[in-house]
mmCIF file of N, CA and C in Angstrom:
data_model
loop_
_atom_site.group_PDB
_atom_site.id
_atom_site.type_symbol
_atom_site.label_atom_id
_atom_site.label_comp_id
_atom_site.label_asym_id
_atom_site.label_seq_id
_atom_site.Cartn_x
_atom_site.Cartn_y
_atom_site.Cartn_z
ATOM 1 N N UNK G 1057 0.844 -1.163 0.000
ATOM 2 C CA UNK G 1057 0.000 0.000 0.000
ATOM 3 C C UNK G 1057 0.896 1.235 0.000
ATOM 4 N N UNK G 1058 0.541 2.197 -0.820
ATOM 5 C CA UNK G 1058 1.305 3.425 -0.914
ATOM 6 C C UNK G 1058 0.582 4.524 -0.139
ATOM 7 N N UNK G 1059 1.329 5.155 0.743
ATOM 8 C CA UNK G 1059 0.752 6.277 1.480
ATOM 9 C C UNK G 1059 1.008 7.554 0.701
ATOM 10 N N UNK G 1060 0.004 8.359 0.592
ATOM 11 C CA UNK G 1060 0.185 9.642 -0.084
ATOM 12 C C UNK G 1060 -0.320 10.754 0.816
ATOM 13 N N UNK G 1061 0.316 11.864 0.657
ATOM 14 C CA UNK G 1061 -0.035 13.027 1.470
ATOM 15 C C UNK G 1061 -0.684 14.055 0.549
ATOM 16 N N UNK G 1062 -1.846 14.520 0.911
ATOM 17 C CA UNK G 1062 -2.521 15.541 0.107
ATOM 18 C C UNK G 1062 -1.906 16.892 0.398
ATOM 19 N N UNK G 1063 -1.382 17.493 -0.609
ATOM 20 C CA UNK G 1063 -0.796 18.816 -0.484
ATOM 21 C C UNK G 1063 -1.630 19.755 -1.348
ATOM 22 N N UNK G 1064 -2.199 20.770 -0.701
ATOM 23 C CA UNK G 1064 -3.073 21.674 -1.444
ATOM 24 C C UNK G 1064 -2.269 22.614 -2.325
ATOM 25 N N UNK G 1065 -1.250 23.273 -1.749
ATOM 26 C CA UNK G 1065 -0.518 24.281 -2.513
ATOM 27 C C UNK G 1065 0.939 23.929 -2.740
ATOM 28 N N UNK G 1066 1.380 22.801 -2.315
ATOM 29 C CA UNK G 1066 2.791 22.442 -2.504
ATOM 30 C C UNK G 1066 3.650 23.146 -1.476
ATOM 31 N N UNK G 1067 4.646 23.823 -1.944
ATOM 32 C CA UNK G 1067 5.567 24.513 -1.040
ATOM 33 C C UNK G 1067 4.969 25.834 -0.581
ATOM 34 N N UNK G 1068 5.483 26.414 0.533
ATOM 35 C CA UNK G 1068 4.964 27.696 1.001
ATOM 36 C C UNK G 1068 5.060 28.802 -0.036
ATOM 37 N N UNK G 1069 6.042 28.761 -0.925
ATOM 38 C CA UNK G 1069 6.162 29.800 -1.937
ATOM 39 C C UNK G 1069 5.087 29.665 -3.016
ATOM 40 N N UNK G 1070 4.411 28.512 -3.037
ATOM 41 C CA UNK G 1070 3.359 28.302 -4.018
ATOM 42 C C UNK G 1070 1.999 28.732 -3.478
ATOM 43 N N UNK G 1071 1.970 29.326 -2.307
ATOM 44 C CA UNK G 1071 0.735 29.832 -1.710
ATOM 45 C C UNK G 1071 0.086 30.787 -2.696
ATOM 46 N N UNK G 1072 -1.180 30.663 -2.984
ATOM 47 C CA UNK G 1072 -1.805 31.504 -4.011
ATOM 48 C C UNK G 1072 -1.537 32.988 -3.776
ATOM 49 N N UNK G 1073 -1.168 33.659 -4.846
ATOM 50 C CA UNK G 1073 -0.744 35.059 -4.722
ATOM 51 C C UNK G 1073 -1.856 35.959 -4.212
ATOM 52 N N UNK G 1074 -3.107 35.687 -4.549
ATOM 53 C CA UNK G 1074 -4.205 36.530 -4.062
ATOM 54 C C UNK G 1074 -4.297 36.483 -2.545
ATOM 55 N N UNK G 1075 -4.170 35.295 -1.997
ATOM 56 C CA UNK G 1075 -4.249 35.150 -0.544
ATOM 57 C C UNK G 1075 -3.009 35.756 0.105
ATOM 58 N N UNK G 1076 -1.842 35.563 -0.499
ATOM 59 C CA UNK G 1076 -0.614 36.155 0.033
ATOM 60 C C UNK G 1076 -0.720 37.678 0.052
ATOM 61 N N UNK G 1077 -1.300 38.269 -0.993
ATOM 62 C CA UNK G 1077 -1.460 39.724 -1.045
ATOM 63 C C UNK G 1077 -2.373 40.218 0.065
ATOM 64 N N UNK G 1078 -3.437 39.458 0.361
ATOM 65 C CA UNK G 1078 -4.340 39.852 1.443
ATOM 66 C C UNK G 1078 -3.581 39.852 2.772
ATOM 67 N N UNK G 1079 -2.823 38.799 3.033
ATOM 68 C CA UNK G 1079 -2.056 38.734 4.266
ATOM 69 C C UNK G 1079 -1.013 39.840 4.328
ATOM 70 N N UNK G 1080 -0.303 40.060 3.230
ATOM 71 C CA UNK G 1080 0.693 41.127 3.191
ATOM 72 C C UNK G 1080 0.061 42.475 3.463
ATOM 73 N N UNK G 1081 -1.095 42.683 2.878
ATOM 74 C CA UNK G 1081 -1.754 43.984 2.963
ATOM 75 C C UNK G 1081 -2.290 44.282 4.359
ATOM 76 N N UNK G 1082 -2.834 43.288 5.031
ATOM 77 C CA UNK G 1082 -3.477 43.539 6.303
ATOM 78 C C UNK G 1082 -2.631 43.177 7.521
ATOM 79 N N UNK G 1083 -1.771 42.195 7.418
ATOM 80 C CA UNK G 1083 -0.965 41.814 8.567
ATOM 81 C C UNK G 1083 0.323 42.612 8.680
ATOM 82 N N UNK G 1084 0.835 43.110 7.567
ATOM 83 C CA UNK G 1084 2.061 43.890 7.592
ATOM 84 C C UNK G 1084 1.743 45.359 7.323
ATOM 85 N N UNK G 1085 0.623 45.817 7.823
ATOM 86 C CA UNK G 1085 0.142 47.172 7.573
ATOM 87 C C UNK G 1085 0.962 48.185 8.365
ATOM 88 N N UNK G 1086 1.458 49.177 7.663
ATOM 89 C CA UNK G 1086 2.172 50.285 8.281
ATOM 90 C C UNK G 1086 1.161 51.380 8.561
ATOM 91 N N UNK G 1087 1.003 51.776 9.819
ATOM 92 C CA UNK G 1087 -0.023 52.755 10.186
ATOM 93 C C UNK G 1087 0.179 54.099 9.506
ATOM 94 N N UNK G 1088 1.403 54.438 9.096
ATOM 95 C CA UNK G 1088 1.669 55.710 8.438
ATOM 96 C C UNK G 1088 1.418 55.653 6.935
ATOM 97 N N UNK G 1089 1.181 54.477 6.411
ATOM 98 C CA UNK G 1089 0.974 54.304 4.967
ATOM 99 C C UNK G 1089 -0.512 54.368 4.664
ATOM 100 N N UNK G 1090 -0.960 55.499 4.100
ATOM 101 C CA UNK G 1090 -2.378 55.671 3.806
ATOM 102 C C UNK G 1090 -2.777 55.023 2.495
ATOM 103 N N UNK G 1091 -1.847 54.412 1.766
ATOM 104 C CA UNK G 1091 -2.175 53.816 0.474
ATOM 105 C C UNK G 1091 -2.898 52.485 0.619
ATOM 106 N N UNK G 1092 -2.975 51.940 1.834
ATOM 107 C CA UNK G 1092 -3.617 50.648 2.011
ATOM 108 C C UNK G 1092 -5.099 50.752 2.328
ATOM 109 N N UNK G 1093 -5.636 51.954 2.402
ATOM 110 C CA UNK G 1093 -7.049 52.095 2.708
ATOM 111 C C UNK G 1093 -7.907 51.452 1.633
ATOM 112 N N UNK G 1094 -9.007 50.847 2.037
ATOM 113 C CA UNK G 1094 -9.884 50.210 1.072
ATOM 114 C C UNK G 1094 -10.748 51.308 0.465
ATOM 115 N N UNK G 1095 -10.252 51.888 -0.617
ATOM 116 C CA UNK G 1095 -10.938 53.008 -1.261
ATOM 117 C C UNK G 1095 -11.295 52.679 -2.692
ATOM 118 N N UNK G 1096 -11.046 51.451 -3.125
ATOM 119 C CA UNK G 1096 -11.292 51.129 -4.521
ATOM 120 C C UNK G 1096 -11.575 49.647 -4.673
ATOM 121 N N UNK G 1097 -11.926 49.271 -5.901
ATOM 122 C CA UNK G 1097 -12.250 47.890 -6.185
ATOM 123 C C UNK G 1097 -11.003 47.023 -6.311
ATOM 124 N N UNK G 1098 -9.882 47.619 -6.644
ATOM 125 C CA UNK G 1098 -8.602 46.906 -6.708
ATOM 126 C C UNK G 1098 -7.500 47.933 -6.528
ATOM 127 N N UNK G 1099 -6.332 47.497 -6.220
ATOM 128 C CA UNK G 1099 -5.205 48.404 -5.999
ATOM 129 C C UNK G 1099 -4.013 47.917 -6.803
ATOM 130 N N UNK G 1100 -3.529 48.739 -7.740
ATOM 131 C CA UNK G 1100 -2.352 48.319 -8.500
ATOM 132 C C UNK G 1100 -1.137 48.241 -7.585
ATOM 133 N N UNK G 1101 -0.252 47.332 -7.868
ATOM 134 C CA UNK G 1101 0.972 47.165 -7.083
ATOM 135 C C UNK G 1101 1.947 48.271 -7.438
ATOM 136 N N UNK G 1102 2.728 48.700 -6.453
ATOM 137 C CA UNK G 1102 3.684 49.784 -6.666
ATOM 138 C C UNK G 1102 5.053 49.406 -6.110
ATOM 139 N N UNK G 1103 6.074 50.023 -6.689
ATOM 140 C CA UNK G 1103 7.434 49.995 -6.149
ATOM 141 C C UNK G 1103 7.808 51.456 -5.946
ATOM 142 N N UNK G 1104 8.424 51.756 -4.818
ATOM 143 C CA UNK G 1104 8.882 53.116 -4.554
ATOM 144 C C UNK G 1104 10.377 53.059 -4.316
ATOM 145 N N UNK G 1105 11.100 53.883 -5.068
ATOM 146 C CA UNK G 1105 12.552 53.891 -4.975
ATOM 147 C C UNK G 1105 13.007 55.305 -4.606
ATOM 148 N N UNK G 1106 13.930 55.382 -3.653
ATOM 149 C CA UNK G 1106 14.528 56.672 -3.305
ATOM 150 C C UNK G 1106 15.936 56.720 -3.865
ATOM 151 N N UNK G 1107 16.198 57.767 -4.632
ATOM 152 C CA UNK G 1107 17.519 57.997 -5.192
ATOM 153 C C UNK G 1107 18.088 59.257 -4.552
ATOM 154 N N UNK G 1108 19.317 59.613 -4.918
ATOM 155 C CA UNK G 1108 19.954 60.783 -4.327
ATOM 156 C C UNK G 1108 19.170 62.070 -4.565
ATOM 157 N N UNK G 1109 18.657 62.251 -5.779
ATOM 158 C CA UNK G 1109 18.016 63.509 -6.152
ATOM 159 C C UNK G 1109 16.497 63.423 -6.321
ATOM 160 N N UNK G 1110 15.925 62.201 -6.165
ATOM 161 C CA UNK G 1110 14.494 62.069 -6.426
ATOM 162 C C UNK G 1110 13.914 60.800 -5.812
ATOM 163 N N UNK G 1111 12.577 60.772 -5.800
ATOM 164 C CA UNK G 1111 11.816 59.579 -5.471
ATOM 165 C C UNK G 1111 11.147 59.146 -6.766
ATOM 166 N N UNK G 1112 11.028 57.825 -6.979
ATOM 167 C CA UNK G 1112 10.372 57.317 -8.173
ATOM 168 C C UNK G 1112 9.349 56.270 -7.732
ATOM 169 N N UNK G 1113 8.108 56.438 -8.213
ATOM 170 C CA UNK G 1113 7.045 55.478 -7.924
ATOM 171 C C UNK G 1113 6.691 54.788 -9.237
ATOM 172 N N UNK G 1114 6.756 53.464 -9.242
ATOM 173 C CA UNK G 1114 6.373 52.661 -10.396
ATOM 174 C C UNK G 1114 5.041 51.997 -10.062
ATOM 175 N N UNK G 1115 4.029 52.210 -10.898
ATOM 176 C CA UNK G 1115 2.689 51.683 -10.660
ATOM 177 C C UNK G 1115 2.329 50.740 -11.800
ATOM 178 N N UNK G 1116 1.992 49.490 -11.484
ATOM 179 C CA UNK G 1116 1.595 48.513 -12.497
ATOM 180 C C UNK G 1116 0.130 48.718 -12.857
ATOM 181 N N UNK G 1117 -0.100 49.223 -14.074
ATOM 182 C CA UNK G 1117 -1.461 49.473 -14.539
ATOM 183 C C UNK G 1117 -1.653 48.970 -15.977
ATOM 184 N N UNK G 1118 -1.378 47.682 -16.219
ATOM 185 C CA UNK G 1118 -1.564 47.180 -17.576
ATOM 186 C C UNK G 1118 -3.036 47.258 -17.972
ATOM 187 N N UNK G 1119 -3.267 47.638 -19.218
ATOM 188 C CA UNK G 1119 -4.632 47.734 -19.705
ATOM 189 C C UNK G 1119 -5.312 49.058 -19.384
ATOM 190 N N UNK G 1120 -4.588 49.980 -18.758
ATOM 191 C CA UNK G 1120 -5.146 51.288 -18.427
ATOM 192 C C UNK G 1120 -4.427 52.341 -19.259
ATOM 193 N N UNK G 1121 -5.194 53.170 -19.947
ATOM 194 C CA UNK G 1121 -4.621 54.245 -20.747
ATOM 195 C C UNK G 1121 -4.008 55.282 -19.795
ATOM 196 N N UNK G 1122 -2.705 55.568 -19.918
ATOM 197 C CA UNK G 1122 -2.083 56.552 -19.021
ATOM 198 C C UNK G 1122 -2.781 57.915 -19.048
ATOM 199 N N UNK G 1123 -3.381 58.281 -20.174
ATOM 200 C CA UNK G 1123 -4.085 59.563 -20.264
ATOM 201 C C UNK G 1123 -5.353 59.574 -19.410
ATOM 202 N N UNK G 1124 -5.864 58.400 -19.051
ATOM 203 C CA UNK G 1124 -7.079 58.312 -18.244
ATOM 204 C C UNK G 1124 -6.795 58.215 -16.748
ATOM 205 N N UNK G 1125 -5.527 58.280 -16.361
ATOM 206 C CA UNK G 1125 -5.153 58.206 -14.950
ATOM 207 C C UNK G 1125 -5.027 59.617 -14.408
ATOM 208 N N UNK G 1126 -5.630 59.855 -13.254
ATOM 209 C CA UNK G 1126 -5.597 61.170 -12.615
ATOM 210 C C UNK G 1126 -4.569 61.141 -11.485
ATOM 211 N N UNK G 1127 -3.574 62.007 -11.583
ATOM 212 C CA UNK G 1127 -2.554 62.129 -10.542
ATOM 213 C C UNK G 1127 -2.671 63.536 -9.975
ATOM 214 N N UNK G 1128 -2.827 63.643 -8.661
ATOM 215 C CA UNK G 1128 -2.947 64.964 -8.048
ATOM 216 C C UNK G 1128 -2.104 65.029 -6.781
ATOM 217 N N UNK G 1129 -1.796 66.257 -6.389
ATOM 218 C CA UNK G 1129 -0.980 66.497 -5.202
ATOM 219 C C UNK G 1129 -1.707 67.524 -4.349
ATOM 220 N N UNK G 1130 -1.920 67.190 -3.091
ATOM 221 C CA UNK G 1130 -2.561 68.130 -2.186
ATOM 222 C C UNK G 1130 -2.055 67.893 -0.768
ATOM 223 N N UNK G 1131 -1.525 68.945 -0.163
ATOM 224 C CA UNK G 1131 -1.060 68.922 1.222
ATOM 225 C C UNK G 1131 -0.092 67.770 1.495
ATOM 226 N N UNK G 1132 0.860 67.569 0.589
ATOM 227 C CA UNK G 1132 1.879 66.547 0.778
ATOM 228 C C UNK G 1132 1.430 65.133 0.505
ATOM 229 N N UNK G 1133 0.247 64.962 -0.068
ATOM 230 C CA UNK G 1133 -0.257 63.629 -0.390
ATOM 231 C C UNK G 1133 -0.435 63.495 -1.893
ATOM 232 N N UNK G 1134 0.203 62.476 -2.468
ATOM 233 C CA UNK G 1134 0.083 62.177 -3.891
ATOM 234 C C UNK G 1134 -1.049 61.168 -4.052
ATOM 235 N N UNK G 1135 -1.999 61.478 -4.924
ATOM 236 C CA UNK G 1135 -3.148 60.605 -5.159
ATOM 237 C C UNK G 1135 -3.148 60.149 -6.605
ATOM 238 N N UNK G 1136 -3.350 58.849 -6.797
ATOM 239 C CA UNK G 1136 -3.419 58.257 -8.136
ATOM 240 C C UNK G 1136 -4.780 57.579 -8.255
ATOM 241 N N UNK G 1137 -5.564 57.976 -9.276
ATOM 242 C CA UNK G 1137 -6.886 57.391 -9.501
ATOM 243 C C UNK G 1137 -7.010 56.975 -10.962
ATOM 244 N N UNK G 1138 -7.759 55.934 -11.180
ATOM 245 C CA UNK G 1138 -8.011 55.495 -12.545
ATOM 246 C C UNK G 1138 -8.997 54.362 -12.561
ATOM 247 N N UNK G 1139 -9.156 53.776 -13.727
ATOM 248 C CA UNK G 1139 -10.085 52.657 -13.861
ATOM 249 C C UNK G 1139 -9.624 51.739 -14.979
ATOM 250 N N UNK G 1140 -9.708 50.454 -14.717
ATOM 251 C CA UNK G 1140 -9.456 49.459 -15.762
ATOM 252 C C UNK G 1140 -10.795 48.801 -16.072
ATOM 253 N N UNK G 1141 -11.206 48.882 -17.318
ATOM 254 C CA UNK G 1141 -12.500 48.335 -17.702
ATOM 255 C C UNK G 1141 -12.335 46.884 -18.132
ATOM 256 N N UNK G 1142 -13.400 46.139 -17.961
ATOM 257 C CA UNK G 1142 -13.379 44.735 -18.358
ATOM 258 C C UNK G 1142 -13.573 44.668 -19.868
ATOM 259 N N UNK G 1143 -12.904 43.724 -20.481
ATOM 260 C CA UNK G 1143 -12.992 43.549 -21.925
ATOM 261 C C UNK G 1143 -14.390 43.072 -22.292
ATOM 262 N N UNK G 1144 -14.980 43.735 -23.259
ATOM 263 C CA UNK G 1144 -16.322 43.339 -23.728
ATOM 264 C C UNK G 1144 -16.181 42.075 -24.574
ATOM 265 N N UNK G 1145 -17.015 41.094 -24.284
ATOM 266 C CA UNK G 1145 -16.958 39.861 -25.075
ATOM 267 C C UNK G 1145 -18.056 39.884 -26.133
ATOM 268 N N UNK G 1146 -17.828 39.123 -27.164
ATOM 269 C CA UNK G 1146 -18.830 39.005 -28.219
ATOM 270 C C UNK G 1146 -20.038 38.258 -27.667
ATOM 271 N N UNK G 1147 -21.173 38.416 -28.303
ATOM 272 C CA UNK G 1147 -22.397 37.811 -27.805
ATOM 273 C C UNK G 1147 -22.320 36.294 -27.699
ATOM 274 N N UNK G 1148 -21.659 35.651 -28.646
ATOM 275 C CA UNK G 1148 -21.626 34.195 -28.662
ATOM 276 C C UNK G 1148 -20.469 33.611 -27.860
ATOM 277 N N UNK G 1149 -19.609 34.445 -27.313
ATOM 278 C CA UNK G 1149 -18.482 33.910 -26.548
ATOM 279 C C UNK G 1149 -18.635 34.283 -25.079
ATOM 280 N N UNK G 1150 -17.926 33.556 -24.252
ATOM 281 C CA UNK G 1150 -17.956 33.846 -22.817
ATOM 282 C C UNK G 1150 -16.605 33.485 -22.227
ATOM 283 N N UNK G 1151 -16.280 34.131 -21.135
ATOM 284 C CA UNK G 1151 -15.028 33.832 -20.454
ATOM 285 C C UNK G 1151 -15.177 32.540 -19.669
ATOM 286 N N UNK G 1152 -14.142 31.726 -19.678
ATOM 287 C CA UNK G 1152 -14.141 30.535 -18.842
ATOM 288 C C UNK G 1152 -13.391 30.777 -17.547
ATOM 289 N N UNK G 1153 -12.595 31.855 -17.533
ATOM 290 C CA UNK G 1153 -11.871 32.231 -16.317
ATOM 291 C C UNK G 1153 -11.587 33.725 -16.378
ATOM 292 N N UNK G 1154 -11.815 34.425 -15.272
ATOM 293 C CA UNK G 1154 -11.513 35.851 -15.178
ATOM 294 C C UNK G 1154 -10.693 36.050 -13.914
ATOM 295 N N UNK G 1155 -9.412 36.376 -14.083
ATOM 296 C CA UNK G 1155 -8.515 36.578 -12.946
ATOM 297 C C UNK G 1155 -8.011 38.011 -12.838
ATOM 298 N N UNK G 1156 -8.042 38.740 -13.945
ATOM 299 C CA UNK G 1156 -7.518 40.091 -13.929
ATOM 300 C C UNK G 1156 -8.509 41.027 -13.251
ATOM 301 N N UNK G 1157 -8.000 41.819 -12.330
ATOM 302 C CA UNK G 1157 -8.840 42.774 -11.618
ATOM 303 C C UNK G 1157 -9.268 43.886 -12.552
ATOM 304 N N UNK G 1158 -10.441 44.415 -12.310
ATOM 305 C CA UNK G 1158 -10.922 45.542 -13.098
ATOM 306 C C UNK G 1158 -11.765 46.429 -12.195
ATOM 307 N N UNK G 1159 -12.076 47.593 -12.696
ATOM 308 C CA UNK G 1159 -12.839 48.564 -11.924
ATOM 309 C C UNK G 1159 -11.960 49.751 -11.580
ATOM 310 N N UNK G 1160 -12.456 50.601 -10.720
ATOM 311 C CA UNK G 1160 -11.700 51.805 -10.367
ATOM 312 C C UNK G 1160 -10.641 51.484 -9.318
ATOM 313 N N UNK G 1161 -9.583 52.287 -9.301
ATOM 314 C CA UNK G 1161 -8.553 52.159 -8.275
ATOM 315 C C UNK G 1161 -8.204 53.539 -7.755
ATOM 316 N N UNK G 1162 -7.639 53.545 -6.567
ATOM 317 C CA UNK G 1162 -7.326 54.795 -5.876
ATOM 318 C C UNK G 1162 -6.196 54.506 -4.887
ATOM 319 N N UNK G 1163 -5.045 55.118 -5.083
ATOM 320 C CA UNK G 1163 -3.909 54.949 -4.166
ATOM 321 C C UNK G 1163 -3.461 56.320 -3.691
ATOM 322 N N UNK G 1164 -3.031 56.403 -2.437
ATOM 323 C CA UNK G 1164 -2.530 57.656 -1.868
ATOM 324 C C UNK G 1164 -1.206 57.395 -1.175
ATOM 325 N N UNK G 1165 -0.290 58.362 -1.324
ATOM 326 C CA UNK G 1165 1.022 58.259 -0.708
ATOM 327 C C UNK G 1165 1.373 59.588 -0.054
ATOM 328 N N UNK G 1166 1.751 59.545 1.201
ATOM 329 C CA UNK G 1166 2.201 60.742 1.892
ATOM 330 C C UNK G 1166 3.672 60.926 1.586
ATOM 331 N N UNK G 1167 4.017 62.104 1.066
ATOM 332 C CA UNK G 1167 5.392 62.370 0.669
ATOM 333 C C UNK G 1167 6.179 62.977 1.819
ATOM 334 N N UNK G 1168 7.470 62.697 1.888
ATOM 335 C CA UNK G 1168 8.295 63.293 2.942
ATOM 336 C C UNK G 1168 8.496 64.792 2.686
ATOM 337 N N UNK G 1169 8.918 65.507 3.701
ATOM 338 C CA UNK G 1169 9.141 66.951 3.581
ATOM 339 C C UNK G 1169 10.189 67.291 2.533
ATOM 340 N N UNK G 1170 11.081 66.366 2.256
ATOM 341 C CA UNK G 1170 12.146 66.631 1.278
ATOM 342 C C UNK G 1170 11.666 66.559 -0.170
ATOM 343 N N UNK G 1171 10.419 66.146 -0.403
ATOM 344 C CA UNK G 1171 9.891 66.028 -1.768
ATOM 345 C C UNK G 1171 9.483 67.393 -2.307
ATOM 346 N N UNK G 1172 9.819 67.645 -3.563
ATOM 347 C CA UNK G 1172 9.457 68.895 -4.247
ATOM 348 C C UNK G 1172 8.128 68.663 -4.953
ATOM 349 N N UNK G 1173 7.033 68.964 -4.274
ATOM 350 C CA UNK G 1173 5.691 68.677 -4.780
ATOM 351 C C UNK G 1173 5.331 69.506 -6.006
ATOM 352 N N UNK G 1174 6.039 70.596 -6.252
ATOM 353 C CA UNK G 1174 5.723 71.460 -7.386
ATOM 354 C C UNK G 1174 6.286 70.958 -8.710
ATOM 355 N N UNK G 1175 7.183 70.004 -8.681
ATOM 356 C CA UNK G 1175 7.844 69.544 -9.910
ATOM 357 C C UNK G 1175 7.673 68.050 -10.168
ATOM 358 N N UNK G 1176 6.537 67.495 -9.796
ATOM 359 C CA UNK G 1176 6.253 66.079 -10.016
ATOM 360 C C UNK G 1176 5.960 65.863 -11.501
ATOM 361 N N UNK G 1177 6.502 64.786 -12.072
ATOM 362 C CA UNK G 1177 6.221 64.443 -13.460
ATOM 363 C C UNK G 1177 5.873 62.959 -13.549
ATOM 364 N N UNK G 1178 5.176 62.598 -14.627
ATOM 365 C CA UNK G 1178 4.773 61.196 -14.792
ATOM 366 C C UNK G 1178 4.722 60.840 -16.270
ATOM 367 N N UNK G 1179 5.013 59.568 -16.550
ATOM 368 C CA UNK G 1179 4.820 59.049 -17.899
ATOM 369 C C UNK G 1179 4.553 57.553 -17.824
ATOM 370 N N UNK G 1180 3.847 57.040 -18.807
ATOM 371 C CA UNK G 1180 3.500 55.632 -18.828
ATOM 372 C C UNK G 1180 4.071 54.935 -20.039
ATOM 373 N N UNK G 1181 4.494 53.684 -19.833
ATOM 374 C CA UNK G 1181 5.063 52.900 -20.925
ATOM 375 C C UNK G 1181 4.932 51.420 -20.581
ATOM 376 N N UNK G 1182 4.425 50.639 -21.515
ATOM 377 C CA UNK G 1182 4.300 49.181 -21.364
ATOM 378 C C UNK G 1182 3.535 48.786 -20.100
ATOM 379 N N UNK G 1183 2.483 49.519 -19.758
ATOM 380 C CA UNK G 1183 1.655 49.158 -18.611
ATOM 381 C C UNK G 1183 2.212 49.564 -17.263
ATOM 382 N N UNK G 1184 3.300 50.349 -17.258
ATOM 383 C CA UNK G 1184 3.884 50.812 -15.998
ATOM 384 C C UNK G 1184 3.889 52.340 -16.008
ATOM 385 N N UNK G 1185 3.262 52.919 -15.000
ATOM 386 C CA UNK G 1185 3.255 54.359 -14.819
ATOM 387 C C UNK G 1185 4.440 54.716 -13.935
ATOM 388 N N UNK G 1186 5.256 55.651 -14.379
ATOM 389 C CA UNK G 1186 6.425 56.084 -13.604
ATOM 390 C C UNK G 1186 6.202 57.527 -13.168
ATOM 391 N N UNK G 1187 6.194 57.739 -11.858
ATOM 392 C CA UNK G 1187 5.994 59.069 -11.300
ATOM 393 C C UNK G 1187 7.308 59.489 -10.644
ATOM 394 N N UNK G 1188 7.844 60.638 -11.073
ATOM 395 C CA UNK G 1188 9.124 61.133 -10.566
ATOM 396 C C UNK G 1188 8.867 62.348 -9.692
ATOM 397 N N UNK G 1189 9.355 62.279 -8.460
ATOM 398 C CA UNK G 1189 9.202 63.375 -7.509
ATOM 399 C C UNK G 1189 10.598 63.827 -7.111
ATOM 400 N N UNK G 1190 11.043 64.982 -7.621
ATOM 401 C CA UNK G 1190 12.387 65.443 -7.263
ATOM 402 C C UNK G 1190 12.462 65.823 -5.791
ATOM 403 N N UNK G 1191 13.667 65.786 -5.266
ATOM 404 C CA UNK G 1191 13.891 66.226 -3.887
ATOM 405 C C UNK G 1191 14.230 67.712 -3.896
ATOM 406 N N UNK G 1192 13.822 68.378 -2.837
ATOM 407 C CA UNK G 1192 14.173 69.790 -2.692
ATOM 408 C C UNK G 1192 15.668 69.894 -2.434
ATOM 409 N N UNK G 1193 16.236 71.026 -2.841
ATOM 410 C CA UNK G 1193 17.649 71.255 -2.537
ATOM 411 C C UNK G 1193 17.801 71.301 -1.021
ATOM 412 N N UNK G 1194 18.755 70.548 -0.541
ATOM 413 C CA UNK G 1194 18.966 70.486 0.900
ATOM 414 C C UNK G 1194 19.589 71.775 1.407
ATOM 415 N N UNK G 1195 19.053 72.242 2.476
ATOM 416 C CA UNK G 1195 19.620 73.426 3.104
ATOM 417 C C UNK G 1195 20.635 72.942 4.127
ATOM 418 N N UNK G 1196 21.857 73.376 3.939
ATOM 419 C CA UNK G 1196 22.931 72.935 4.831
ATOM 420 C C UNK G 1196 22.714 73.536 6.221
ATOM 421 N N UNK G 1197 22.973 72.766 7.248
ATOM 422 C CA UNK G 1197 22.831 73.309 8.593
ATOM 423 C C UNK G 1197 23.817 74.458 8.798
ATOM 424 N N UNK G 1198 23.356 75.450 9.500
ATOM 425 C CA UNK G 1198 24.181 76.636 9.727
ATOM 426 C C UNK G 1198 24.627 76.651 11.174
ATOM 427 N N UNK G 1199 25.866 76.900 11.364
ATOM 428 C CA UNK G 1199 26.409 76.962 12.724
ATOM 429 C C UNK G 1199 26.183 78.367 13.258
ATOM 430 N N UNK G 1200 25.652 78.452 14.438
ATOM 431 C CA UNK G 1200 25.366 79.720 15.085
ATOM 432 C C UNK G 1200 26.397 79.937 16.184
ATOM 433 N N UNK G 1201 27.072 81.042 16.074
ATOM 434 C CA UNK G 1201 28.091 81.353 17.081
ATOM 435 C C UNK G 1201 27.451 82.046 18.281
ATOM 436 N N UNK G 1202 28.012 81.790 19.402
ATOM 437 C CA UNK G 1202 27.515 82.392 20.652
ATOM 438 C C UNK G 1202 28.334 83.645 20.918
ATOM 439 N N UNK G 1203 27.632 84.743 21.076
ATOM 440 C CA UNK G 1203 28.280 86.014 21.366
ATOM 441 C C UNK G 1203 28.552 86.072 22.866
ATOM 442 N N UNK G 1204 29.810 86.133 23.253
ATOM 443 C CA UNK G 1204 30.158 86.164 24.673
ATOM 444 C C UNK G 1204 30.553 87.555 25.133
ATOM 445 N N UNK G 1205 30.546 88.524 24.253
ATOM 446 C CA UNK G 1205 30.912 89.894 24.645
ATOM 447 C C UNK G 1205 29.771 90.525 25.416
ATOM 448 N N UNK G 1206 30.163 91.263 26.483
ATOM 449 C CA UNK G 1206 29.124 91.877 27.314
ATOM 450 C C UNK G 1206 29.159 93.357 27.251
#
């Protein structure tokens, strides 16, 4: 007789990505990160990189026209809004599986004081929106001398 073990997902790295994203999103929640609020039907994944002279946010939005994405800045908060529509099927055809998220999305990011909110730029290419936020010129600390003359 052969004993077999039922394995649902195989190795831990094979854990379904949707469930892993839910755990990542809610169990590793940073209280200062306002981008995790449930404000939309889906949330595109982002990478944020800090360089010497700028911050760069990469937003995965395949299937979304970059011209239809609204990016705004208010009181140190960068807001990205848009919508991915579901593909219309022909009358005689139907989907057998739908895994791609669709609907409106809304992400918010609080920028650090060093960000130059007046010079933010963005462009989209191959389904990735790149938002560049330059850093303000650093003001060097000034040494203040103590006057000891009376």
